[in-house]
Amino acid sequence: MQRIDRQQARQIAVRAQLLDAQRPASLVAMVDQLTLVQIDPTTAIVRSADLVAWSRLGDAYDPSDLVFALETERSLTEHVTFIRTMDDIGIHLAVADEWLHPSTVAWIEANPGYRARVLDQLRDEGPIPATALPNDPEVPYASTGWNDDKNANRMLEVLCLRGEVAVAGRQGRSRVWDVAERVYPADLYRPAPDEARRLRDERRLAALGISRAKPLRSPGEPSPIGDLGVTVEVDGIAGTWQVDPDALAASEAVPFEGRCAFLSPFDRLVYDRDRALDLFDFEYVLEMYKPAAQRRWGYFALPIVHGDRLVGKLDAKADRKAGVLRVNAIHEDFPWEPETGDAVEAELTALGDWLGLEVVRA
C-alpha cells in the first residue's frame, strides 16, 4: 500500500479545495470543482456562500455574480441547502430519495391533494414565495418544532429534493419557487441511480482530494466514499485514506504553492471536524449556539489557512452601520512565524477592502 506523509496529504486537501495559490478561473468553475457551496443565512461578516467564493476568487468576486449565475444565467442552481452547478443537478436528483425519511415519504403519500394544489398554483402563478401557497394539507406535518405549521415549506423542500419544483430566485432572504421545468433545462442529464451514485461519489472525492472511506455524513453528502480512488496510509495517522488519483498525481508532479485565506465555518476544508483534526491538528467548533461566556474563539470565528496548515481563527464582525470590520481577536493555534502573521494581516486588509469596511481592533 502506498504511504504518503502528512504534509503531502494536507497539500492534496488544500489544492482540491482551491485554496492554494492557483485561483479558479470563474465562479462556476469554482463550484464545479467544489461540487457544492453550502447556504447559511448568518451574516456576522458576509453570507457563507459569498465568503467561500471570495476565499477562492479574491477581489475578482462580487456577490452580484452569484445572483446572476443563479437567477439569470442559471449556470448554478440552489438545491435544498446547497448551491450546485446546473450541469450536476441531475446527478443529485436521480438519487434524492436516499435523503427522504420513511415518515416524510408517508406524509407525502398521505397528502396527494395538497401536493397537487401546490403544484397547480406554482404552474399558474410561479415564481412565488412559500407564503403565497396554501397551508391546508389533509394531514399536517408534525415535527420536533422546526417545521410545525410550515406545511408549504416542507412540501416544497421535498418536491425540490425530487426535482418537481425548483428555487427560481430570492426576495431578500426568502426563496421564490417555480415548477422545475421552468428553472431546469429541458435536456437536463439525469442518469440511472447506480451511475448517479458513482458520479456523485467520484466528484465528492475529487473535491476533497483525500478522505476516509466513511467521511462525515451530512445533508447532501450521504454516502461513503468506499474504495474509490487510491487507498493510502498517512504517516502518523491510524487507518487508511482514499485519495483522488488525479490529485495524488498532481501532488507528486507539481510543486505546491500556498497562500492565506479565511474560511467559512461551513467550508468543506474544515466541515468534517475529525478529518481536520487528523490531517491538520485543527480543533474547531462553531460557537454561535453557545453562551458567550463559553466561547473559546468567537461567535462566528473563521478558520485561517496559511500554506498547507490551518493555523488559527479570526473572530470578527462586520458593523455596516459604523462602516467597520471589527476584529475582536485573532487566535494563533501555535506561535506563528513572522511570515504567517504578515500574511494574515494582509488578508485581513484585503477582506476589509472587499467589504468596503475599515478594519478596526476591538
Short mmCIF file of C-alpha atoms in Angstrom, two decimals:
data_model
loop_
_atom_site.label_atom_id
_atom_site.label_comp_id
_atom_site.label_asym_id
_atom_site.label_seq_id
_atom_site.Cartn_x
_atom_site.Cartn_y
_atom_site.Cartn_z
CA MET A 1 0.00 0.00 0.00
CA GLN A 2 1.25 3.47 -0.86
CA ARG A 3 2.27 5.67 2.04
CA ILE A 4 2.34 9.48 1.99
CA ASP A 5 3.45 11.93 4.61
CA ARG A 6 1.11 14.28 6.41
CA GLN A 7 2.29 17.36 4.56
CA GLN A 8 1.52 15.80 1.19
CA ALA A 9 -1.91 14.77 2.48
CA ARG A 10 -2.63 18.32 3.62
CA GLN A 11 -1.45 19.78 0.33
CA ILE A 12 -3.75 17.43 -1.57
CA ALA A 13 -6.68 18.57 0.56
CA VAL A 14 -5.89 22.29 0.25
CA ARG A 15 -5.31 22.13 -3.51
CA ALA A 16 -8.51 20.12 -4.11
CA GLN A 17 -10.46 22.83 -2.31
CA LEU A 18 -8.90 25.55 -4.49
CA LEU A 19 -7.12 27.19 -1.56
CA ASP A 20 -3.60 27.07 -2.97
CA ALA A 21 -2.01 29.93 -4.90
CA GLN A 22 -3.67 28.92 -8.18
CA ARG A 23 -7.09 30.57 -8.07
CA PRO A 24 -10.03 29.22 -10.13
CA ALA A 25 -10.91 30.91 -13.41
CA SER A 26 -14.52 31.72 -12.54
CA LEU A 27 -17.32 31.31 -10.02
CA VAL A 28 -18.89 28.46 -11.99
CA ALA A 29 -15.52 26.70 -12.35
CA MET A 30 -15.10 27.03 -8.59
CA VAL A 31 -18.47 25.45 -7.80
CA ASP A 32 -17.83 22.75 -10.39
CA GLN A 33 -14.67 21.68 -8.56
CA LEU A 34 -16.12 22.01 -5.06
CA THR A 35 -19.38 20.31 -6.22
CA LEU A 36 -21.33 22.29 -3.64
CA VAL A 37 -21.38 25.50 -1.64
CA GLN A 38 -23.48 25.36 1.50
CA ILE A 39 -26.09 28.04 2.09
CA ASP A 40 -26.34 29.60 5.54
CA PRO A 41 -28.10 32.87 6.41
CA THR A 42 -25.65 34.02 9.10
CA THR A 43 -24.11 37.37 8.15
CA ALA A 44 -21.72 38.08 11.01
CA ILE A 45 -19.27 39.10 8.28
CA VAL A 46 -20.92 38.15 4.98
CA ARG A 47 -23.10 35.26 3.82
CA SER A 48 -21.27 31.95 3.96
CA ALA A 49 -21.59 31.29 0.22
CA ASP A 50 -20.07 34.68 -0.56
CA LEU A 51 -17.21 34.06 1.87
CA VAL A 52 -16.49 30.69 0.26
CA ALA A 53 -16.38 32.36 -3.16
CA TRP A 54 -14.22 35.29 -2.01
CA SER A 55 -11.74 32.98 -0.28
CA ARG A 56 -11.16 31.29 -3.66
CA LEU A 57 -11.63 34.08 -6.19
CA GLY A 58 -10.47 37.10 -4.19
CA ASP A 59 -11.40 40.61 -5.30
CA ALA A 60 -12.48 39.28 -8.69
CA TYR A 61 -15.67 38.07 -6.97
CA ASP A 62 -18.72 40.23 -6.33
CA PRO A 63 -21.88 38.84 -4.62
CA SER A 64 -23.89 40.01 -7.61
CA ASP A 65 -22.01 37.38 -9.64
CA LEU A 66 -23.70 34.66 -7.61
CA VAL A 67 -27.16 36.19 -8.05
CA PHE A 68 -26.58 36.45 -11.81
CA ALA A 69 -25.40 32.84 -12.07
CA LEU A 70 -28.39 31.59 -10.08
CA GLU A 71 -31.23 33.73 -11.40
CA THR A 72 -30.27 34.96 -14.88
CA GLU A 73 -27.61 32.75 -16.43
CA ARG A 74 -28.81 29.68 -14.49
CA SER A 75 -25.36 28.09 -14.67
CA LEU A 76 -25.77 27.47 -10.93
CA THR A 77 -28.84 26.40 -9.01
CA GLU A 78 -29.97 26.28 -5.39
CA HIS A 79 -31.00 22.78 -4.35
CA VAL A 80 -32.25 22.35 -0.80
CA THR A 81 -29.36 23.80 1.28
CA PHE A 82 -26.64 23.87 -1.38
CA ILE A 83 -25.58 25.74 -4.48
CA ARG A 84 -24.54 23.36 -7.26
CA THR A 85 -23.80 23.66 -10.95
CA MET A 86 -26.76 23.14 -13.25
CA ASP A 87 -24.69 20.51 -15.07
CA ASP A 88 -24.55 18.45 -11.86
CA ILE A 89 -28.07 18.82 -10.54
CA GLY A 90 -29.50 15.84 -12.45
CA ILE A 91 -26.99 13.54 -10.75
CA HIS A 92 -28.33 14.54 -7.34
CA LEU A 93 -31.98 14.44 -8.37
CA ALA A 94 -31.51 10.87 -9.57
CA VAL A 95 -30.70 9.66 -6.04
CA ALA A 96 -32.52 12.27 -3.97
CA ASP A 97 -34.90 9.78 -2.37
CA GLU A 98 -31.95 8.46 -0.32
CA TRP A 99 -32.48 11.51 1.86
CA LEU A 100 -36.20 11.05 2.47
CA HIS A 101 -37.05 9.57 5.83
CA PRO A 102 -39.84 6.96 5.69
CA SER A 103 -42.03 9.25 7.80
CA THR A 104 -41.61 12.02 5.23
CA VAL A 105 -42.49 9.67 2.38
CA ALA A 106 -45.59 8.58 4.32
CA TRP A 107 -46.58 12.23 4.82
CA ILE A 108 -46.26 12.97 1.09
CA GLU A 109 -48.31 9.89 0.22
CA ALA A 110 -50.98 10.94 2.74
CA ASN A 111 -51.33 14.35 1.03
CA PRO A 112 -51.87 13.79 -2.72
CA GLY A 113 -54.45 16.55 -2.91
CA TYR A 114 -52.24 19.07 -1.11
CA ARG A 115 -49.28 18.20 -3.34
CA ALA A 116 -51.45 18.71 -6.42
CA ARG A 117 -52.75 22.09 -5.16
CA VAL A 118 -49.20 23.32 -4.52
CA LEU A 119 -48.02 22.24 -7.97
CA ASP A 120 -51.08 23.70 -9.71
CA GLN A 121 -50.62 27.10 -8.09
CA LEU A 122 -46.93 27.15 -8.96
CA ARG A 123 -47.76 26.37 -12.61
CA ASP A 124 -50.34 29.14 -12.67
CA GLU A 125 -48.57 31.83 -10.62
CA GLY A 126 -44.91 30.92 -10.18
CA PRO A 127 -42.37 32.02 -9.28
CA ILE A 128 -43.85 32.79 -5.85
CA PRO A 129 -42.73 32.52 -2.21
CA ALA A 130 -43.92 29.75 0.08
CA THR A 131 -46.13 32.21 1.95
CA ALA A 132 -48.32 32.56 -1.17
CA LEU A 133 -49.10 28.83 -1.20
CA PRO A 134 -51.91 27.04 0.67
CA ASN A 135 -51.21 25.65 4.12
CA ASP A 136 -54.09 23.18 4.22
CA PRO A 137 -52.79 19.61 3.91
CA GLU A 138 -55.08 16.67 4.54
CA VAL A 139 -52.58 15.54 7.17
CA PRO A 140 -50.46 18.32 8.77
CA TYR A 141 -46.75 17.74 9.02
CA ALA A 142 -45.63 17.05 12.58
CA SER A 143 -42.06 17.64 13.68
CA THR A 144 -39.98 18.43 16.72
CA GLY A 145 -40.68 22.10 16.13
CA TRP A 146 -38.69 23.36 13.15
CA ASN A 147 -41.43 22.62 10.61
CA ASP A 148 -44.63 22.77 12.66
CA ASP A 149 -47.29 24.84 10.85
CA LYS A 150 -44.96 25.16 7.85
CA ASN A 151 -46.56 22.59 5.61
CA ALA A 152 -45.93 24.54 2.41
CA ASN A 153 -42.21 24.88 3.17
CA ARG A 154 -41.91 21.18 3.95
CA MET A 155 -43.79 20.14 0.82
CA LEU A 156 -41.67 22.44 -1.34
CA GLU A 157 -38.42 21.10 0.10
CA VAL A 158 -39.42 17.51 -0.62
CA LEU A 159 -40.62 18.36 -4.13
CA CYS A 160 -37.38 20.28 -4.70
CA LEU A 161 -35.33 17.33 -3.50
CA ARG A 162 -37.12 15.15 -6.05
CA GLY A 163 -36.87 17.67 -8.86
CA GLU A 164 -40.56 18.55 -9.23
CA VAL A 165 -40.10 22.16 -8.15
CA ALA A 166 -37.03 24.39 -8.00
CA VAL A 167 -35.81 27.60 -6.42
CA ALA A 168 -36.16 30.30 -9.06
CA GLY A 169 -34.52 33.07 -7.03
CA ARG A 170 -34.82 35.01 -3.82
CA GLN A 171 -36.69 38.02 -2.49
CA GLY A 172 -34.37 39.17 0.27
CA ARG A 173 -33.67 36.02 2.25
CA SER A 174 -36.87 34.27 1.14
CA ARG A 175 -36.80 31.72 -1.66
CA VAL A 176 -39.21 32.02 -4.55
CA TRP A 177 -40.37 28.77 -6.12
CA ASP A 178 -41.47 27.55 -9.51
CA VAL A 179 -42.13 24.26 -11.26
CA ALA A 180 -38.84 22.63 -12.18
CA GLU A 181 -39.40 22.67 -15.94
CA ARG A 182 -39.25 26.48 -15.92
CA VAL A 183 -35.95 26.53 -13.99
CA TYR A 184 -34.01 23.46 -15.14
CA PRO A 185 -33.01 22.99 -18.81
CA ALA A 186 -35.13 20.69 -20.95
CA ASP A 187 -32.11 18.46 -21.68
CA LEU A 188 -31.12 18.03 -18.03
CA TYR A 189 -28.90 14.93 -17.71
CA ARG A 190 -30.42 12.58 -15.15
CA PRO A 191 -28.53 9.26 -15.10
CA ALA A 192 -29.73 5.96 -13.73
CA PRO A 193 -29.36 5.77 -9.91
CA ASP A 194 -26.30 3.48 -9.88
CA GLU A 195 -24.46 5.70 -12.38
CA ALA A 196 -25.55 8.81 -10.48
CA ARG A 197 -24.13 7.45 -7.22
CA ARG A 198 -20.81 6.62 -8.90
CA LEU A 199 -20.51 10.07 -10.46
CA ARG A 200 -21.53 11.83 -7.26
CA ASP A 201 -19.07 9.93 -5.11
CA GLU A 202 -16.18 10.27 -7.56
CA ARG A 203 -16.78 14.01 -7.76
CA ARG A 204 -17.02 14.25 -3.99
CA LEU A 205 -13.63 12.54 -3.60
CA ALA A 206 -12.11 14.85 -6.22
CA ALA A 207 -13.47 17.87 -4.33
CA LEU A 208 -12.00 16.66 -1.04
CA GLY A 209 -8.78 15.31 -2.54
CA ILE A 210 -8.32 12.91 0.35
CA SER A 211 -10.97 11.31 2.54
CA ARG A 212 -11.71 8.47 4.87
CA ALA A 213 -13.71 5.67 3.26
CA LYS A 214 -16.58 6.81 5.50
CA PRO A 215 -16.33 10.60 5.82
CA LEU A 216 -18.72 12.68 7.88
CA ARG A 217 -22.28 12.03 6.75
CA SER A 218 -24.11 15.29 6.25
CA PRO A 219 -27.14 16.53 4.30
CA GLY A 220 -26.36 16.38 0.59
CA GLU A 221 -23.36 14.09 1.15
CA PRO A 222 -24.97 10.83 2.22
CA SER A 223 -22.78 8.01 1.10
CA PRO A 224 -19.38 6.61 1.99
CA ILE A 225 -16.51 7.07 -0.43
CA GLY A 226 -15.80 3.36 -0.13
CA ASP A 227 -12.84 2.08 -2.11
CA LEU A 228 -12.92 4.83 -4.75
CA GLY A 229 -9.58 6.30 -5.75
CA VAL A 230 -6.24 5.13 -4.39
CA THR A 231 -6.01 3.69 -0.88
CA VAL A 232 -3.08 5.11 1.07
CA GLU A 233 -1.69 5.30 4.58
CA VAL A 234 -0.69 8.67 6.01
CA ASP A 235 2.35 8.79 8.27
CA GLY A 236 1.41 9.23 11.91
CA ILE A 237 -2.34 8.68 11.42
CA ALA A 238 -4.06 5.37 12.10
CA GLY A 239 -6.13 3.73 9.40
CA THR A 240 -6.30 4.22 5.65
CA TRP A 241 -7.45 7.02 3.37
CA GLN A 242 -8.82 7.27 -0.14
CA VAL A 243 -7.11 9.76 -2.48
CA ASP A 244 -8.36 11.06 -5.80
CA PRO A 245 -5.92 9.66 -8.42
CA ASP A 246 -5.53 12.95 -10.29
CA ALA A 247 -4.93 14.82 -7.03
CA LEU A 248 -2.30 12.29 -5.98
CA ALA A 249 -0.51 12.54 -9.33
CA ALA A 250 -0.57 16.35 -9.20
CA SER A 251 0.86 16.35 -5.68
CA GLU A 252 3.85 14.37 -6.93
CA ALA A 253 4.37 16.30 -10.17
CA VAL A 254 3.52 19.95 -9.44
CA PRO A 255 5.18 21.84 -6.56
CA PHE A 256 2.67 23.13 -4.01
CA GLU A 257 2.39 26.89 -3.57
CA GLY A 258 0.14 28.08 -0.79
CA ARG A 259 -1.44 31.32 0.36
CA CYS A 260 -3.52 32.69 3.23
CA ALA A 261 -7.32 32.52 3.34
CA PHE A 262 -10.17 32.95 5.83
CA LEU A 263 -12.73 30.15 5.67
CA SER A 264 -16.41 29.95 6.39
CA PRO A 265 -17.23 27.56 9.25
CA PHE A 266 -19.18 25.64 6.58
CA ASP A 267 -16.20 25.38 4.25
CA ARG A 268 -15.52 21.80 3.18
CA LEU A 269 -11.86 22.00 4.16
CA VAL A 270 -12.97 22.14 7.81
CA TYR A 271 -16.56 20.88 7.78
CA ASP A 272 -15.53 17.33 8.73
CA ARG A 273 -14.03 18.19 12.11
CA ASP A 274 -12.47 14.72 12.60
CA ARG A 275 -10.69 14.98 9.25
CA ALA A 276 -9.42 18.47 10.10
CA LEU A 277 -8.06 17.16 13.40
CA ASP A 278 -6.39 14.15 11.78
CA LEU A 279 -4.76 15.95 8.88
CA PHE A 280 -4.21 19.45 10.25
CA ASP A 281 -4.22 19.06 14.06
CA PHE A 282 -7.02 21.62 13.86
CA GLU A 283 -9.64 21.72 16.57
CA TYR A 284 -12.74 23.70 15.74
CA VAL A 285 -16.34 24.09 16.86
CA LEU A 286 -18.85 26.62 15.53
CA GLU A 287 -19.73 28.50 18.72
CA MET A 288 -22.66 30.68 17.61
CA TYR A 289 -25.07 28.48 19.57
CA LYS A 290 -23.01 28.60 22.76
CA PRO A 291 -23.47 31.19 25.52
CA ALA A 292 -20.92 33.98 25.06
CA ALA A 293 -19.08 33.06 28.26
CA GLN A 294 -18.43 29.53 26.96
CA ARG A 295 -16.91 30.54 23.62
CA ARG A 296 -13.21 29.95 23.07
CA TRP A 297 -12.84 31.55 19.64
CA GLY A 298 -15.92 33.67 18.98
CA TYR A 299 -19.50 33.74 17.71
CA PHE A 300 -18.64 33.01 14.06
CA ALA A 301 -14.87 32.54 14.11
CA LEU A 302 -13.31 31.94 10.69
CA PRO A 303 -10.68 29.21 10.35
CA ILE A 304 -7.43 30.53 8.90
CA VAL A 305 -5.41 28.55 6.35
CA HIS A 306 -1.83 29.52 5.54
CA GLY A 307 0.09 27.36 3.11
CA ASP A 308 -0.79 23.76 3.89
CA ARG A 309 -1.70 24.40 7.55
CA LEU A 310 -4.78 25.51 9.41
CA VAL A 311 -3.17 27.96 11.78
CA GLY A 312 -5.86 29.74 13.80
CA LYS A 313 -9.20 31.52 13.92
CA LEU A 314 -10.38 35.05 13.15
CA ASP A 315 -13.08 36.46 15.42
CA ALA A 316 -14.52 39.46 13.62
CA LYS A 317 -17.87 41.09 12.89
CA ALA A 318 -18.96 43.47 10.15
CA ASP A 319 -20.64 46.60 11.52
CA ARG A 320 -22.01 48.10 8.34
CA LYS A 321 -23.77 50.99 10.05
CA ALA A 322 -20.46 52.13 11.51
CA GLY A 323 -18.56 51.21 8.33
CA VAL A 324 -16.09 48.96 10.13
CA LEU A 325 -14.93 45.37 10.26
CA ARG A 326 -14.43 44.92 13.97
CA VAL A 327 -11.70 42.42 14.86
CA ASN A 328 -12.31 41.01 18.33
CA ALA A 329 -9.39 38.57 18.30
CA ILE A 330 -7.03 36.60 16.12
CA HIS A 331 -6.32 33.24 17.74
CA GLU A 332 -3.00 31.54 16.96
CA ASP A 333 -3.21 27.76 17.30
CA PHE A 334 0.56 27.74 17.77
CA PRO A 335 3.18 30.50 17.80
CA TRP A 336 3.29 31.95 14.28
CA GLU A 337 6.35 32.72 12.27
CA PRO A 338 6.50 36.38 11.14
CA GLU A 339 5.62 35.29 7.60
CA THR A 340 2.33 33.82 8.81
CA GLY A 341 1.43 36.90 10.82
CA ASP A 342 2.18 39.18 7.87
CA ALA A 343 0.07 37.03 5.53
CA VAL A 344 -2.88 37.07 7.95
CA GLU A 345 -2.67 40.85 8.30
CA ALA A 346 -2.56 41.27 4.52
CA GLU A 347 -5.58 39.02 4.10
CA LEU A 348 -7.45 40.94 6.80
CA THR A 349 -6.79 44.19 4.95
CA ALA A 350 -7.99 42.56 1.72
CA LEU A 351 -11.18 41.38 3.43
CA GLY A 352 -11.91 44.86 4.75
CA ASP A 353 -11.28 46.39 1.32
CA TRP A 354 -13.56 43.85 -0.36
CA LEU A 355 -16.33 44.54 2.14
CA GLY A 356 -15.77 48.30 1.87
CA LEU A 357 -15.19 48.47 5.63
CA GLU A 358 -12.39 49.89 7.75
CA VAL A 359 -10.60 47.25 9.81
CA VAL A 360 -10.56 48.20 13.49
CA ARG A 361 -9.39 46.29 16.55
CA ALA A 362 -11.92 45.89 19.33
#
